[in-house]
């Protein structure tokens, strides 16, 4: 089965600073990649996804992620974070056996 | 909007009890999943189902079983609850293809 590694368990950052949350996956076949966000005491929400086409995908709230096949990575970035971005972020991968696997999560804390 | 409904938000059960967690989706999705979420471990796949009466083990199936008698309903069963099964349980569903998963709000199970 494929696996997902999120390299940082916690990322503290000051408001308006840039941030990168790292995600690597292990699979040699076609994959479909996702980032989910979980705000405190809420359920999981899809942030963005890569299915095919352009390797750079964007969310409506300023996050972007780039699919890099050679490095098997799908890192999430935002050029300027807000306090409201404080949440836990999960990277996930699917391929053609129908299952979906998640990383251990990265807790992003934005400080004023 | 897709709706995935888990029957309980909070449950407290005693060690040794048989526990049923129910999940219903209203969008005729083929694939359904059960995960448990623990701090620092992310979401770990317990079981998934790609059709009625079909099931596949995930990464941590020990101590659990599942039932899918109807397309819209996927039940997780703890045959004999133990304290190490205290966790947040998340149900998800997806349509055919490799799109994102839609999640329920979760059931926080405490085994005492």
Short mmCIF file of C-alpha atoms in Angstrom, two decimals:
data_model
loop_
_atom_site.label_atom_id
_atom_site.label_comp_id
_atom_site.label_asym_id
_atom_site.label_seq_id
_atom_site.Cartn_x
_atom_site.Cartn_y
_atom_site.Cartn_z
CA UNK A 1 0.00 0.00 0.00
CA UNK A 2 1.12 3.51 -0.60
CA UNK A 3 2.24 5.61 2.34
CA UNK A 4 2.27 9.31 3.07
CA UNK A 5 4.88 11.12 5.12
CA UNK A 6 4.33 14.57 6.50
CA UNK A 7 7.74 15.72 7.51
CA UNK A 8 6.76 18.22 10.19
CA UNK A 9 4.39 17.43 13.03
CA UNK A 10 4.18 21.06 14.16
CA UNK A 11 4.88 24.32 12.37
CA UNK A 12 4.73 27.56 14.37
CA UNK A 13 4.84 30.73 12.30
CA UNK A 14 4.11 34.41 12.76
CA UNK A 15 1.18 36.08 11.05
CA UNK A 16 1.90 37.30 7.50
CA UNK A 17 4.95 35.04 7.18
CA UNK A 18 5.17 32.42 4.42
CA UNK A 19 4.72 28.76 5.25
CA UNK A 20 5.41 25.40 3.61
CA UNK A 21 3.97 22.12 4.88
CA UNK A 22 5.79 19.18 3.43
CA UNK A 23 4.30 15.94 2.13
CA UNK A 24 5.98 12.99 0.44
CA UNK A 25 4.32 9.85 -0.80
CA UNK A 26 5.59 6.44 -1.81
CA UNK A 27 4.11 5.10 -5.00
CA UNK A 28 5.48 4.36 -8.42
CA UNK A 29 2.12 4.42 -10.17
CA UNK A 30 -0.29 7.20 -10.95
CA UNK A 31 -1.50 8.92 -7.83
CA UNK A 32 -4.14 11.42 -6.87
CA UNK A 33 -3.18 13.82 -4.13
CA UNK A 34 -5.15 15.85 -1.63
CA UNK A 35 -4.73 18.29 1.21
CA UNK A 36 -7.38 18.42 3.92
CA UNK A 37 -7.71 20.92 6.75
CA UNK A 38 -9.22 20.36 10.19
CA UNK A 39 -9.98 23.49 12.21
CA UNK A 40 -10.26 23.08 15.99
CA UNK A 41 -13.25 20.95 16.97
CA UNK A 42 -14.41 20.59 13.37
CA UNK A 43 -14.47 17.85 10.74
CA UNK A 44 -12.12 17.41 7.79
CA UNK A 45 -12.56 19.70 4.81
CA UNK A 46 -10.93 19.39 1.42
CA UNK A 47 -8.45 22.20 0.83
CA UNK A 48 -7.20 21.30 -2.64
CA UNK A 49 -6.53 18.34 -4.90
CA UNK A 50 -4.36 17.18 -7.76
CA UNK A 51 -5.95 14.71 -10.16
CA UNK A 52 -4.26 15.52 -13.49
CA UNK A 53 -3.18 18.43 -15.65
CA UNK A 54 -1.34 21.40 -14.21
CA UNK A 55 0.99 20.39 -11.43
CA UNK A 56 0.26 23.57 -9.47
CA UNK A 57 -3.13 23.64 -7.79
CA UNK A 58 -4.67 26.39 -5.71
CA UNK A 59 -7.32 26.76 -3.05
CA UNK A 60 -9.78 29.61 -2.66
CA UNK A 61 -8.08 30.90 0.50
CA UNK A 62 -4.59 31.41 -0.90
CA UNK A 63 -2.94 28.02 -0.39
CA UNK A 64 -1.25 26.25 -3.27
CA UNK A 65 0.44 22.88 -3.71
CA UNK A 66 2.74 21.57 -6.40
CA UNK A 67 2.83 17.98 -7.55
CA UNK A 68 6.43 16.92 -8.16
CA UNK A 69 6.53 13.43 -9.62
CA UNK A 70 10.32 13.07 -9.64
CA UNK A 71 10.52 13.93 -5.93
CA UNK A 72 7.21 12.22 -5.05
CA UNK A 73 6.15 15.34 -3.19
CA UNK A 74 3.05 17.48 -2.84
CA UNK A 75 4.07 20.34 -0.55
CA UNK A 76 1.52 22.93 0.57
CA UNK A 77 2.46 26.60 0.61
CA UNK A 78 1.00 29.96 1.44
CA UNK A 79 2.90 33.22 0.93
CA UNK A 80 1.28 35.03 3.89
CA UNK A 81 -0.63 33.26 6.65
CA UNK A 82 -3.42 34.56 8.88
CA UNK A 83 -4.38 33.71 12.43
CA UNK A 84 -7.43 31.94 11.00
CA UNK A 85 -5.16 29.45 9.18
CA UNK A 86 -4.34 27.84 12.52
CA UNK A 87 -5.45 24.23 12.04
CA UNK A 88 -4.21 20.72 11.41
CA UNK A 89 -3.41 19.87 7.80
CA UNK A 90 -3.45 16.37 6.36
CA UNK A 91 -1.96 15.16 3.11
CA UNK A 92 -3.68 12.17 1.45
CA UNK A 93 -3.06 9.93 -1.56
CA UNK A 94 -5.18 7.58 -3.65
CA UNK A 95 -4.31 5.33 -6.52
CA UNK A 96 -6.14 2.68 -8.43
CA UNK A 97 -7.12 0.32 -5.65
CA UNK A 98 -9.85 2.57 -4.30
CA UNK A 99 -8.38 3.16 -0.88
CA UNK A 100 -7.22 6.53 0.47
CA UNK A 101 -4.39 7.00 2.93
CA UNK A 102 -3.41 9.95 5.04
CA UNK A 103 -0.29 11.32 6.63
CA UNK A 104 0.11 11.91 10.34
CA UNK A 105 -0.83 15.58 10.03
CA UNK A 106 0.93 18.91 10.54
CA UNK A 107 -0.33 21.28 13.18
CA UNK A 108 0.06 24.84 11.90
CA UNK A 109 -0.02 27.50 14.61
CA UNK A 110 -0.07 31.11 13.47
CA UNK A 111 1.04 33.56 16.14
CA UNK A 112 0.27 37.28 16.19
CA UNK B 1 -24.23 18.81 -0.94
CA UNK B 2 -22.94 15.39 -0.05
CA UNK B 3 -23.92 14.37 3.42
CA UNK B 4 -22.16 11.71 5.46
CA UNK B 5 -23.85 11.14 8.78
CA UNK B 6 -22.43 9.26 11.72
CA UNK B 7 -25.03 8.14 14.19
CA UNK B 8 -23.34 9.42 17.35
CA UNK B 9 -20.95 12.27 18.13
CA UNK B 10 -19.92 10.86 21.51
CA UNK B 11 -20.09 7.34 22.92
CA UNK B 12 -18.93 5.86 26.20
CA UNK B 13 -18.74 2.09 26.38
CA UNK B 14 -17.39 -0.47 28.82
CA UNK B 15 -14.51 -2.82 28.17
CA UNK B 16 -15.74 -6.03 26.56
CA UNK B 17 -18.92 -4.55 25.09
CA UNK B 18 -19.80 -5.04 21.45
CA UNK B 19 -19.97 -1.60 19.85
CA UNK B 20 -21.62 -0.55 16.60
CA UNK B 21 -20.71 2.68 14.83
CA UNK B 22 -23.05 3.57 12.00
CA UNK B 23 -22.44 5.71 8.94
CA UNK B 24 -24.89 6.72 6.24
CA UNK B 25 -24.25 8.68 3.03
CA UNK B 26 -26.90 10.16 0.81
CA UNK B 27 -25.11 10.43 -2.55
CA UNK B 28 -25.11 6.86 -3.82
CA UNK B 29 -21.34 6.60 -3.44
CA UNK B 30 -19.72 3.25 -4.15
CA UNK B 31 -16.76 3.60 -1.83
CA UNK B 32 -16.95 3.99 1.93
CA UNK B 33 -14.19 4.11 4.54
CA UNK B 34 -13.62 3.90 8.28
CA UNK B 35 -10.63 5.63 9.86
CA UNK B 36 -9.51 6.28 13.37
CA UNK B 37 -7.81 9.54 14.23
CA UNK B 38 -5.30 9.75 17.06
CA UNK B 39 -2.99 12.65 17.97
CA UNK B 40 0.34 12.37 16.21
CA UNK B 41 -0.79 9.41 14.11
CA UNK B 42 -3.18 11.12 11.72
CA UNK B 43 -5.94 9.10 10.10
CA UNK B 44 -5.36 5.38 9.90
CA UNK B 45 -7.49 3.26 7.61
CA UNK B 46 -9.36 0.46 9.37
CA UNK B 47 -11.53 -0.92 6.57
CA UNK B 48 -13.00 0.21 3.30
CA UNK B 49 -15.74 -1.05 1.04
CA UNK B 50 -16.08 -0.54 -2.71
CA UNK B 51 -19.49 -2.17 -3.08
CA UNK B 52 -22.31 -3.75 -1.13
CA UNK B 53 -21.09 -6.77 0.82
CA UNK B 54 -17.51 -6.09 -0.34
CA UNK B 55 -14.81 -5.07 2.11
CA UNK B 56 -11.07 -4.70 2.23
CA UNK B 57 -8.79 -4.50 5.25
CA UNK B 58 -6.92 -1.31 5.80
CA UNK B 59 -3.81 -0.86 7.89
CA UNK B 60 -5.26 -1.56 11.35
CA UNK B 61 -8.20 -4.00 11.06
CA UNK B 62 -7.42 -6.02 14.19
CA UNK B 63 -10.26 -5.88 16.70
CA UNK B 64 -12.71 -4.47 14.16
CA UNK B 65 -15.14 -5.79 11.60
CA UNK B 66 -17.48 -4.07 9.16
CA UNK B 67 -20.81 -4.61 7.51
CA UNK B 68 -22.22 -3.17 4.33
CA UNK B 69 -25.62 -4.63 3.57
CA UNK B 70 -26.91 -1.55 1.76
CA UNK B 71 -25.03 0.88 -0.44
CA UNK B 72 -25.69 3.89 1.73
CA UNK B 73 -24.74 2.35 5.08
CA UNK B 74 -21.37 1.19 6.37
CA UNK B 75 -21.09 -0.06 9.94
CA UNK B 76 -17.97 -0.48 12.03
CA UNK B 77 -18.13 -3.13 14.74
CA UNK B 78 -15.87 -3.46 17.73
CA UNK B 79 -16.34 -7.09 18.69
CA UNK B 80 -15.08 -6.64 22.26
CA UNK B 81 -14.18 -3.06 23.04
CA UNK B 82 -10.86 -2.38 24.73
CA UNK B 83 -9.42 0.79 26.21
CA UNK B 84 -6.89 1.08 23.39
CA UNK B 85 -9.79 1.56 21.01
CA UNK B 86 -10.63 4.87 22.64
CA UNK B 87 -10.34 7.25 19.70
CA UNK B 88 -12.08 9.49 17.18
CA UNK B 89 -13.66 7.43 14.41
CA UNK B 90 -14.26 8.99 11.02
CA UNK B 91 -16.40 7.67 8.20
CA UNK B 92 -15.96 8.83 4.60
CA UNK B 93 -17.39 8.10 1.17
CA UNK B 94 -16.37 8.72 -2.45
CA UNK B 95 -18.02 8.30 -5.83
CA UNK B 96 -16.36 6.17 -8.54
CA UNK B 97 -13.05 7.47 -9.83
CA UNK B 98 -10.31 9.15 -7.89
CA UNK B 99 -11.98 12.17 -6.41
CA UNK B 100 -11.83 13.39 -2.86
CA UNK B 101 -13.45 11.71 0.13
CA UNK B 102 -16.35 13.31 1.98
CA UNK B 103 -16.25 12.95 5.74
CA UNK B 104 -18.73 12.66 8.54
CA UNK B 105 -18.32 14.71 11.71
CA UNK B 106 -16.77 11.83 13.60
CA UNK B 107 -17.64 9.73 16.64
CA UNK B 108 -15.53 10.16 19.73
CA UNK B 109 -15.54 6.78 21.44
CA UNK B 110 -14.33 6.34 24.98
CA UNK B 111 -13.91 2.82 26.32
CA UNK B 112 -13.75 2.63 30.11
#
